[in-house]
Short mmCIF file of C-alpha atoms and ligand atoms in Angstrom, two decimals:
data_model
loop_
_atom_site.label_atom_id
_atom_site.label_comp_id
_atom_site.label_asym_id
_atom_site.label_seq_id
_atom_site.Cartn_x
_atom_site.Cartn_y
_atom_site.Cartn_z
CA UNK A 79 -2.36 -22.36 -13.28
CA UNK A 80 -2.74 -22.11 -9.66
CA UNK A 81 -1.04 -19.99 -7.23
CA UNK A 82 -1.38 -19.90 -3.46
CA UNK A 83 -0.02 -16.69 -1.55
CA UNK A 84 1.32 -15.90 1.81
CA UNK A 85 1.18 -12.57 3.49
CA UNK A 86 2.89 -11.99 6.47
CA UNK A 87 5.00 -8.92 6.81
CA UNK A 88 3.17 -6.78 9.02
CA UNK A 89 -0.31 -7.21 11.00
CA UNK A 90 -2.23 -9.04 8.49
CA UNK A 91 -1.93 -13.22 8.42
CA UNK A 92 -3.36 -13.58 4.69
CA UNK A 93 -3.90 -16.43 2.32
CA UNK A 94 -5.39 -16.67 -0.77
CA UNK A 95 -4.90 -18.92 -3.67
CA UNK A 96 -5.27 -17.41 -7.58
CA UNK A 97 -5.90 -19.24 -11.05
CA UNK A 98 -4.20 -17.31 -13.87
CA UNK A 99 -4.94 -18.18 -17.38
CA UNK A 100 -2.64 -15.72 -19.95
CA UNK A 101 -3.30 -12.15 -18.53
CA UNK A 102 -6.87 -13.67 -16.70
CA UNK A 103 -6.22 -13.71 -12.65
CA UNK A 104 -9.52 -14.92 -10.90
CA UNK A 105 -9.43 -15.08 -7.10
CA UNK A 106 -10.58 -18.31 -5.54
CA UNK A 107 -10.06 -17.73 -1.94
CA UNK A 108 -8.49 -14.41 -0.02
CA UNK A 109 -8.81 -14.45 3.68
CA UNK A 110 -7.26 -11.22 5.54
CA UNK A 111 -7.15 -12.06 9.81
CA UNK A 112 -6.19 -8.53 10.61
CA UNK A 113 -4.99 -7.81 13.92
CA UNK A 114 -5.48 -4.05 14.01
CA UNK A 115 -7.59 -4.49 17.60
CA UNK A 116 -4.75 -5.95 19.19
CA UNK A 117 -2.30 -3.41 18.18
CA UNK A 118 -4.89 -0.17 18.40
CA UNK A 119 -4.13 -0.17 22.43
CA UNK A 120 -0.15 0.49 21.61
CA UNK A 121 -1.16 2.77 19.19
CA UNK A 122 0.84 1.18 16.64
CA UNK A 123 2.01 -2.20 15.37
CA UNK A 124 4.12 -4.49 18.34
CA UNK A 125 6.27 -6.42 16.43
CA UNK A 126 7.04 -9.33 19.05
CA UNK A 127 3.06 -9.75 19.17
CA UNK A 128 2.46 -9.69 15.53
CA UNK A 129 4.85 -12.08 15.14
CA UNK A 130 3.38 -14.63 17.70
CA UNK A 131 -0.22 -13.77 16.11
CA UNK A 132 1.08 -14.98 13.02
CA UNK A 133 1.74 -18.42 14.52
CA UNK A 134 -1.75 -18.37 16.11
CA UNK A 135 -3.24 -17.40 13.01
CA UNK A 136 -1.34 -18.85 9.85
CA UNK A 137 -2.64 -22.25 9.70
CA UNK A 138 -6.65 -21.80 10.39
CA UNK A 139 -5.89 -19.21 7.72
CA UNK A 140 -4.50 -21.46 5.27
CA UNK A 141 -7.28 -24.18 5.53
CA UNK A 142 -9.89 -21.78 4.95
CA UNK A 143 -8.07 -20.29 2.09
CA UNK A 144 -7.82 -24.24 0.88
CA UNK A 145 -11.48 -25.00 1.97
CA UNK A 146 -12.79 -21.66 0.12
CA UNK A 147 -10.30 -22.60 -3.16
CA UNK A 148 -12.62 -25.93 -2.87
CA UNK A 149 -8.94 -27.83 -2.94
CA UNK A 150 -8.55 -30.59 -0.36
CA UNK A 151 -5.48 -31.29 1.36
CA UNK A 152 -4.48 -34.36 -0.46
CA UNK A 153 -5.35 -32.69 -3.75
CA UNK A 154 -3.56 -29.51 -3.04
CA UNK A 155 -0.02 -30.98 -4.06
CA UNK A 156 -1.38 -31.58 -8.10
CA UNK A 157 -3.90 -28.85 -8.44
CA UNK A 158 -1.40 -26.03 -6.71
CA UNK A 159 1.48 -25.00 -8.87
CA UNK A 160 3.50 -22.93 -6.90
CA UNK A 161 3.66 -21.17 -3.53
CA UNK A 162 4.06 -17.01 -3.37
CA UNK A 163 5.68 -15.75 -0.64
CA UNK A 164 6.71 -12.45 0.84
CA UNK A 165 10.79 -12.05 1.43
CA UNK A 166 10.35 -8.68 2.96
CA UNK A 167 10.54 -5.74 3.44
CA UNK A 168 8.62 -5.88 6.19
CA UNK A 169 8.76 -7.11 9.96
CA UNK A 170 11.70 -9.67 10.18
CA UNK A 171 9.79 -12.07 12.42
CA UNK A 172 6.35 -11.66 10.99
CA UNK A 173 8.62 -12.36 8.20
CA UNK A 174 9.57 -15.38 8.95
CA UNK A 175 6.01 -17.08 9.98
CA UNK A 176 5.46 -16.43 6.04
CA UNK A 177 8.38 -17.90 4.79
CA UNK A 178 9.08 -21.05 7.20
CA UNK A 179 4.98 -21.71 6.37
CA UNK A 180 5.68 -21.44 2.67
CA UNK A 181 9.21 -23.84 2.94
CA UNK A 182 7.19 -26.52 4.91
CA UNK A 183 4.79 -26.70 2.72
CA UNK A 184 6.59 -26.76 -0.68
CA UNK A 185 8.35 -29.41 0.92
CA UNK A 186 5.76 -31.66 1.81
CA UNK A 187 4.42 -31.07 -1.68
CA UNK A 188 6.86 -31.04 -3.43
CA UNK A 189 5.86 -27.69 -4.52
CA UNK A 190 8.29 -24.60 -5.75
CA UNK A 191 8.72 -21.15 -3.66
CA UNK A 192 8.59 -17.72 -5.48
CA UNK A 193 9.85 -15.38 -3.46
CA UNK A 194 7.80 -11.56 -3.27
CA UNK A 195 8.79 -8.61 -2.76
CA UNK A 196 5.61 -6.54 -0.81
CA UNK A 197 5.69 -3.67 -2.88
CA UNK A 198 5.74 -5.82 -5.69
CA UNK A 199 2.83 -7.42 -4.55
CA UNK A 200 1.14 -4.03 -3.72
CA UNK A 201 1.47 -2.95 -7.53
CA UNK A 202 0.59 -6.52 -9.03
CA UNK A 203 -2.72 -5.91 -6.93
CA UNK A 204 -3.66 -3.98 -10.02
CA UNK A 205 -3.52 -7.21 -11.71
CA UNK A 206 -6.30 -8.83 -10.28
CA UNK A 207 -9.96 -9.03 -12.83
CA UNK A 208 -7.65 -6.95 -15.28
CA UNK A 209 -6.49 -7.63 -18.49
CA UNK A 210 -6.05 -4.12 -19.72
CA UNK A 211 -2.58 -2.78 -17.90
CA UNK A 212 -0.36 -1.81 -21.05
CA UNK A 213 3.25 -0.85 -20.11
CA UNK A 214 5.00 1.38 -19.53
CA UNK A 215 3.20 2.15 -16.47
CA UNK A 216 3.65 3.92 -13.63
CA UNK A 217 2.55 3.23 -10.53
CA UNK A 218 2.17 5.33 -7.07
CA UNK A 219 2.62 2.98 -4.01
CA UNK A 220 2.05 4.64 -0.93
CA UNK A 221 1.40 2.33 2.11
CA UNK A 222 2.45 2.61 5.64
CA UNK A 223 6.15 2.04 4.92
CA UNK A 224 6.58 3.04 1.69
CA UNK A 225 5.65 6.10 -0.78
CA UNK A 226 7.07 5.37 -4.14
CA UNK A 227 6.81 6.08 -7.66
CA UNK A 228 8.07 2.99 -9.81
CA UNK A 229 8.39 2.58 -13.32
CA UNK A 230 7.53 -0.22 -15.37
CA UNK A 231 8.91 -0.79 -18.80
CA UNK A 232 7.80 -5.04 -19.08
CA UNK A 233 6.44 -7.18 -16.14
CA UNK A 234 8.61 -7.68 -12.98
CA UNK A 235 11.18 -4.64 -14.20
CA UNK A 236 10.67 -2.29 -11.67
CA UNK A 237 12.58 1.16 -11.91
CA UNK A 238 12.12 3.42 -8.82
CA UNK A 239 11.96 6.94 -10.38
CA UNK A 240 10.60 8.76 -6.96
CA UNK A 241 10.73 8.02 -2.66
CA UNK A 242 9.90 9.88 0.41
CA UNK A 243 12.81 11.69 2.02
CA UNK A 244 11.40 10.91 5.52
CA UNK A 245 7.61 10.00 6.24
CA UNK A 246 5.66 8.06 4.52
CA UNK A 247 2.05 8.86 3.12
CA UNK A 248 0.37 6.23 5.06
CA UNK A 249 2.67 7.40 8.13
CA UNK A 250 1.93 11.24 8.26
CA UNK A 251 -2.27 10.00 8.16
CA UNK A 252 -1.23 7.41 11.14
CA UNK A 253 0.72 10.20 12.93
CA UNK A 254 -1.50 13.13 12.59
CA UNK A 255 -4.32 10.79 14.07
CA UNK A 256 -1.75 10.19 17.12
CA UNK A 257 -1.44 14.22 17.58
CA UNK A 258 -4.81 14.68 17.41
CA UNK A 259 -5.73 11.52 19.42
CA UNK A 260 -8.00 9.82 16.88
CA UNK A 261 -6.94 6.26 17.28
CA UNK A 262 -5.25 3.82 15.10
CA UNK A 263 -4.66 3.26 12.37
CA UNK A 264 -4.94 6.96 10.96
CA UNK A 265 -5.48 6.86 7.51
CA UNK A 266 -8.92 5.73 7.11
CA UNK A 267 -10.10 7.68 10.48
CA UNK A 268 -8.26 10.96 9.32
CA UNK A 269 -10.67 9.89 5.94
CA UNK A 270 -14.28 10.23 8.04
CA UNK A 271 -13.14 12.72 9.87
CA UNK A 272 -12.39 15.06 6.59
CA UNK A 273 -15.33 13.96 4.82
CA UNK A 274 -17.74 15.32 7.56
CA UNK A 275 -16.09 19.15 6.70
CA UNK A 276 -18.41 21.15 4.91
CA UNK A 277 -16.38 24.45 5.16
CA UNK A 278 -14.69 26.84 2.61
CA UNK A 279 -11.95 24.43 0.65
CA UNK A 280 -8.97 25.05 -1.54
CA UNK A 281 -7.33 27.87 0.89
CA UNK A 282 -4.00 28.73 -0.63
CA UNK A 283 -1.24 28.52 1.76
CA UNK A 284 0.47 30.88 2.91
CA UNK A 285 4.50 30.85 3.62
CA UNK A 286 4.09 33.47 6.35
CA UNK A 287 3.01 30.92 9.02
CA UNK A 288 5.29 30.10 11.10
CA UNK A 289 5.91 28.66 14.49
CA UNK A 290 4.97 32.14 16.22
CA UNK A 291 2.51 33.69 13.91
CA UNK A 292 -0.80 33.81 14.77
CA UNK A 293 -3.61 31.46 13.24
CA UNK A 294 -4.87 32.10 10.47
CA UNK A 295 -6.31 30.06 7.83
CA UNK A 296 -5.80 26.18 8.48
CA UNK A 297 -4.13 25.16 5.51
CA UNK A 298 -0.89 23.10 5.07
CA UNK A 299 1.72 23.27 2.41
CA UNK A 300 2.80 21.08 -0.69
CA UNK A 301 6.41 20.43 -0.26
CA UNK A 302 8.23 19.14 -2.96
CA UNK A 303 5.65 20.41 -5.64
CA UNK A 304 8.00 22.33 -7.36
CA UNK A 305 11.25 20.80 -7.02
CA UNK A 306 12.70 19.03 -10.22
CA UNK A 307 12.39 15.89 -8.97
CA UNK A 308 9.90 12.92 -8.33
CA UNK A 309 10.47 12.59 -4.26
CA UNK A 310 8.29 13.02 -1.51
CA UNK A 311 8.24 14.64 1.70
CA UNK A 312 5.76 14.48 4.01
CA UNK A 313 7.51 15.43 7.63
CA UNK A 314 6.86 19.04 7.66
CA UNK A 315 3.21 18.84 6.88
CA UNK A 316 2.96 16.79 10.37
CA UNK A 317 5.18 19.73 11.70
CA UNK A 318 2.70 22.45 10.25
CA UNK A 319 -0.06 20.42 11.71
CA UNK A 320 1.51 20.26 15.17
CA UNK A 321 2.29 23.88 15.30
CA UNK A 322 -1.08 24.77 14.46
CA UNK A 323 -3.36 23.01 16.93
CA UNK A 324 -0.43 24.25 19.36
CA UNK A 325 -1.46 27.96 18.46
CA UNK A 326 -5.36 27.27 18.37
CA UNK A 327 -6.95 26.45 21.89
CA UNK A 328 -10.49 25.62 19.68
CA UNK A 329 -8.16 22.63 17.66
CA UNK A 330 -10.52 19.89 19.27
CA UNK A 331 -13.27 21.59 17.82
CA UNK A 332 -12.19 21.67 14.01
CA UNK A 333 -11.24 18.22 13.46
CA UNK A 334 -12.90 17.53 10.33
CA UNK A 335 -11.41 21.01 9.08
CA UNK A 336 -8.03 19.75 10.28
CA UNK A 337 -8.42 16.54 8.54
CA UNK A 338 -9.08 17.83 5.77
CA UNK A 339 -7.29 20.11 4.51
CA UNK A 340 -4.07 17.76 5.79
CA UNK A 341 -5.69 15.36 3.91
CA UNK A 342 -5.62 17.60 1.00
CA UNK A 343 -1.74 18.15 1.05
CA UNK A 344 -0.73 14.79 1.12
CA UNK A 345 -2.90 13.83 -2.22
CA UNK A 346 -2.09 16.82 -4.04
CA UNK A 347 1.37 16.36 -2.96
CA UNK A 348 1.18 12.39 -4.59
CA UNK A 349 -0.67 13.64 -7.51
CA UNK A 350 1.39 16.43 -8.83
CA UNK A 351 4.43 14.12 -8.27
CA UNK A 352 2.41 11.15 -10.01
CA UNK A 353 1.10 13.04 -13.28
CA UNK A 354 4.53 14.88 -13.52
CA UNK A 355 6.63 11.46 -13.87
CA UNK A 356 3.83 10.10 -15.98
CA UNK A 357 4.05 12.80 -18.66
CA UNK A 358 7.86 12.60 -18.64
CA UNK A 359 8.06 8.51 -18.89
CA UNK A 360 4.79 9.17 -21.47
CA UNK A 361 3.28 5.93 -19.95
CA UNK A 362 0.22 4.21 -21.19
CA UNK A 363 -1.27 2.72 -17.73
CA UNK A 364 -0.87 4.89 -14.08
CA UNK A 365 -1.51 2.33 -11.08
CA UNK A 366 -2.61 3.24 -7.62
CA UNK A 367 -1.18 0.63 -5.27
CA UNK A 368 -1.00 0.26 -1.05
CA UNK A 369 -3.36 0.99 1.90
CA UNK A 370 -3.45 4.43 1.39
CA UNK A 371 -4.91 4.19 -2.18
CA UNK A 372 -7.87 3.10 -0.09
CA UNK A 373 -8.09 6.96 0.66
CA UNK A 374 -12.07 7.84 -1.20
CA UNK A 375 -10.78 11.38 -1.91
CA UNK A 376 -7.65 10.17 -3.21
CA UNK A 377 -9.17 7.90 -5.72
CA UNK A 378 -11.81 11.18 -7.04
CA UNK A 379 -9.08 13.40 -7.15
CA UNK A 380 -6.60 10.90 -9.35
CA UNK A 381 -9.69 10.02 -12.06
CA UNK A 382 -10.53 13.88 -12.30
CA UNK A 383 -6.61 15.00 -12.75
CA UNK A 384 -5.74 12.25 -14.53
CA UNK A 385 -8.62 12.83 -17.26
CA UNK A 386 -7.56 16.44 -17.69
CA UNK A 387 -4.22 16.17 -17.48
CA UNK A 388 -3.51 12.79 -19.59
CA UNK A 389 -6.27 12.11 -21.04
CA UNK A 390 -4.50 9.27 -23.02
CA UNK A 391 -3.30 7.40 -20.03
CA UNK A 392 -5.26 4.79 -18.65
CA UNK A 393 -6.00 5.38 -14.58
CA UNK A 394 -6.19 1.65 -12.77
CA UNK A 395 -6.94 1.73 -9.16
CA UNK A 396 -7.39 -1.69 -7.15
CA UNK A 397 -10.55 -2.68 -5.45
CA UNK A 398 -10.81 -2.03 -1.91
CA UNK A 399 -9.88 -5.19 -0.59
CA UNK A 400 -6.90 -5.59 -3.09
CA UNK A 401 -5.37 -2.09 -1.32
CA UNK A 402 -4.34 -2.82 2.24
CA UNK A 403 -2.74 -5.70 2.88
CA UNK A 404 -3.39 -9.48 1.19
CA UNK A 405 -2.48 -12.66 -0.22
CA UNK A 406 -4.37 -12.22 -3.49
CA UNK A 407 -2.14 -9.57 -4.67
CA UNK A 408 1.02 -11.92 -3.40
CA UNK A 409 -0.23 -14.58 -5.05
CA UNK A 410 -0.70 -12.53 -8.32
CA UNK A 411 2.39 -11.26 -8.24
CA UNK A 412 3.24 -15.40 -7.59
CA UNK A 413 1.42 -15.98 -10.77
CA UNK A 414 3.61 -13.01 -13.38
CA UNK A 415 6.92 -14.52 -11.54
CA UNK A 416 6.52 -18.23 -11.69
CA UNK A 417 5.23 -17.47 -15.67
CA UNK A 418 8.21 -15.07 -16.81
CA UNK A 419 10.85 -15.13 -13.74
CA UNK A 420 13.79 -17.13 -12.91
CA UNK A 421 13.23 -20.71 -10.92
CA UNK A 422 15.44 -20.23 -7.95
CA UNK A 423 16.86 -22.85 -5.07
CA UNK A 424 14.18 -21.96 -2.35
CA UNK A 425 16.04 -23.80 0.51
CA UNK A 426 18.38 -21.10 0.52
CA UNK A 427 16.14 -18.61 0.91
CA UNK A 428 15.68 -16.19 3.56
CA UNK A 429 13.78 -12.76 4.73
CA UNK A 430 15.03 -9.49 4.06
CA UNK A 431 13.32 -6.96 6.60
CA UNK A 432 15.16 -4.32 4.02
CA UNK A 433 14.63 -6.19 0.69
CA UNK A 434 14.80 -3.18 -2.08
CA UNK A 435 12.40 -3.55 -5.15
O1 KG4 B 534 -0.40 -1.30 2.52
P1 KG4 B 534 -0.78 -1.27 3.95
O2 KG4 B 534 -2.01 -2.05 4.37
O3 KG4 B 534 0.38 -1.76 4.86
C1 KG4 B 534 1.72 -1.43 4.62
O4 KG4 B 534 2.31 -2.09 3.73
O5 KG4 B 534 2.17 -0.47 5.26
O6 KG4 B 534 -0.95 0.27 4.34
C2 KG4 B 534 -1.32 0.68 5.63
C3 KG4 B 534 -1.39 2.19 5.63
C4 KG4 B 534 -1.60 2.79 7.02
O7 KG4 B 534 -0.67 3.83 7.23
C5 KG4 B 534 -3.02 3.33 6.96
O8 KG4 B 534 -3.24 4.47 7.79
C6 KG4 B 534 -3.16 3.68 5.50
O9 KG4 B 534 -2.48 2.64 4.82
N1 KG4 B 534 -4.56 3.73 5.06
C7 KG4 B 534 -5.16 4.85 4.61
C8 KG4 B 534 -6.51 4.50 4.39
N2 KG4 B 534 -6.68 3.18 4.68
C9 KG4 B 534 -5.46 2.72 5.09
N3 KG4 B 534 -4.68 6.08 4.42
C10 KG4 B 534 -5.54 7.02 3.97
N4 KG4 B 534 -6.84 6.79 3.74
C11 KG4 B 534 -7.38 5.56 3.92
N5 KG4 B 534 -8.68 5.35 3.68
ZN1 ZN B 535 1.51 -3.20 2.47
#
């Protein structure tokens, strides 16, 4: 059966159309136009010129996603089943390129909508070339919106068991880049930067620095760790990190030291968190999902913890392109929907910048 997926909710303009066959999803065509050098001058994504970039970019996207599937136009109303589209959350007028795309063309051919949630579509990512998810499963989202732990007891039951208090992961690596001038977006920039630091790792941190102290070690702390819960909070390590290259004149010097060891908190911050919930839920499959699962040291880490920690679990982590933003995972998503989910009256349908999972 084949699905074709729209992406349109932030700064990407993605297409891609998927074949699924049982639990088998092969990828015939993903195209990602990413507008990240239009936005990396604002430092930050401008909503009223994503939106028009969408327009610019949707339908060139489409055809190439049609021309790669090897489907032709007239053919694409018999060989496509069903078109995948994201309802939010996300930007409401990058939105609504997505949406009003995917109405005109289901009703040209005759084709029906399946509406997407974007987280959804992050964790079906792990879907893609794999057969072996077993549930219940938990997955870690974190993305530049979104840090989440959800729990999966059957496909498309989603139970959120953990959520950031205030920042997001992919957030506190876009704003500490901003402090320390790095560029945009931060995540896979604070990355490079932290892999070039060769210098003593694993300090412990210690509670005793504070606004006024002096300097000491760079280090950054865990919040959350220890709480009896499976939330997030990410907020004060950008706080920590501000008042420390506040207090250190030679900051500019120590950036890969700085990026690392901020790095460092925010993964062992999602890892603890991740393992914890998994034990309790005693899932069979943990899933990585988002743009910040792109994160190198984040992937080691999870594979090393998870192996000593749950040894019985199985750890499933996307492939690169499948982590950041995309149609394949939308359409994938498209794919468990249109097979198990309820048909719904798509000409009723509308965005939900908000839309919960
Ligand atoms: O999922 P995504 O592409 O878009 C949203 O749905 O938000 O995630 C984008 C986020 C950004 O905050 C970006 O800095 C972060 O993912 N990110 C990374 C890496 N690559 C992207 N964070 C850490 N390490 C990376 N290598
Ligand atoms: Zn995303």
């Amino acid at each position: 059966m084949i699905i074709l997926g729209i992406e349109t909710s932030c700064d990407e303009t993605a297409v891609s159309i998927v074949e699924g066959k049982g639990k088998q999803i092969k990828i015939l065509s993903n195209i990602v136009s990413s507008q990240i050098d239009i936005h990396k001058k604002y430092g930050g994504v401008v909503p009223e010129v994503a939106a028009r970039h969408h327009i610019i970019n949707i339908l060139p996207v489409l055809n190439e996603a049609l021309e790669q599937a090897g489907i032709s136009r007239d053919q694409a109303s018999k060989e496509i089943k069903a078109i995948a589209v994201v309802a939010g959350p996300g930007l409401i007028t990058s939105l609504m390129i997505g949406l009003e795309t995917a109405k005109t063309l289901a009703y040209v051919w005759n084709l029906p909508i399946v509406p997407i949630n974007h987280i959804e579509g992050h964790i079906y990512a792990n879907f893609i070339n794999n057969d072996q998810i077993k549930f219940p499963s938990m997955t870690l989202t974190v993305s530049g919106g979104h840090t989440m732990l959800v729990l999966m007891k059957k496909h498309l039951q989603y139970q959120t068991i953990g959520n950031t208090l205030d920042d997001a992961a992919g957030e506190a690596f876009d704003k500490a880049a901003k402090l320390m001038d790095l560029g945009y977006p931060g995540g896979p920039i604070v990355s490079t930067q932290a892999e070039k630091y060769q210098g003593k790792k694993n300090k412990a941190f210690d509670k005793s620095q504070t606004k006024n102290s002096k300097v000491q070690e760079i280090v950054f702390p865990r919040p959350m760790l220890n709480k009896p819960n499976f939330n997030f909070s990410f907020s004060g390590i950008k706080t920590a990190l501000l008042y420390q290259i506040q207090k250190d004149k030679d900051w500019s010097k120590k950036i890969p030291e700085y990026c690392y060891e901020y790095q460092q908190a925010i993964i062992d911050s999602l890892i603890g968190k991740t393992i914890k919930a998994s034990e309790k839920y005693k899932v069979k499959t943990i899933m990585l999902a988002g743009g910040v699962s792109a994160n190198k040291k984040l992937r080691a880490d999870f594979q090393t913890r998870v192996a000593t920690k749950l040894p019985k679990a199985k750890l499933m982590i996307p492939d690169l392109k499948y982590t950041t933003d995309n149609a394949a995972m939308i359409a994938t998503a498209g794919y468990f929907k249109y097979k198990y989910g309820k048909k719904i009256d798509w000409s009723k349908l509308k965005v939900d910048p908000n839309l919960n999972l």
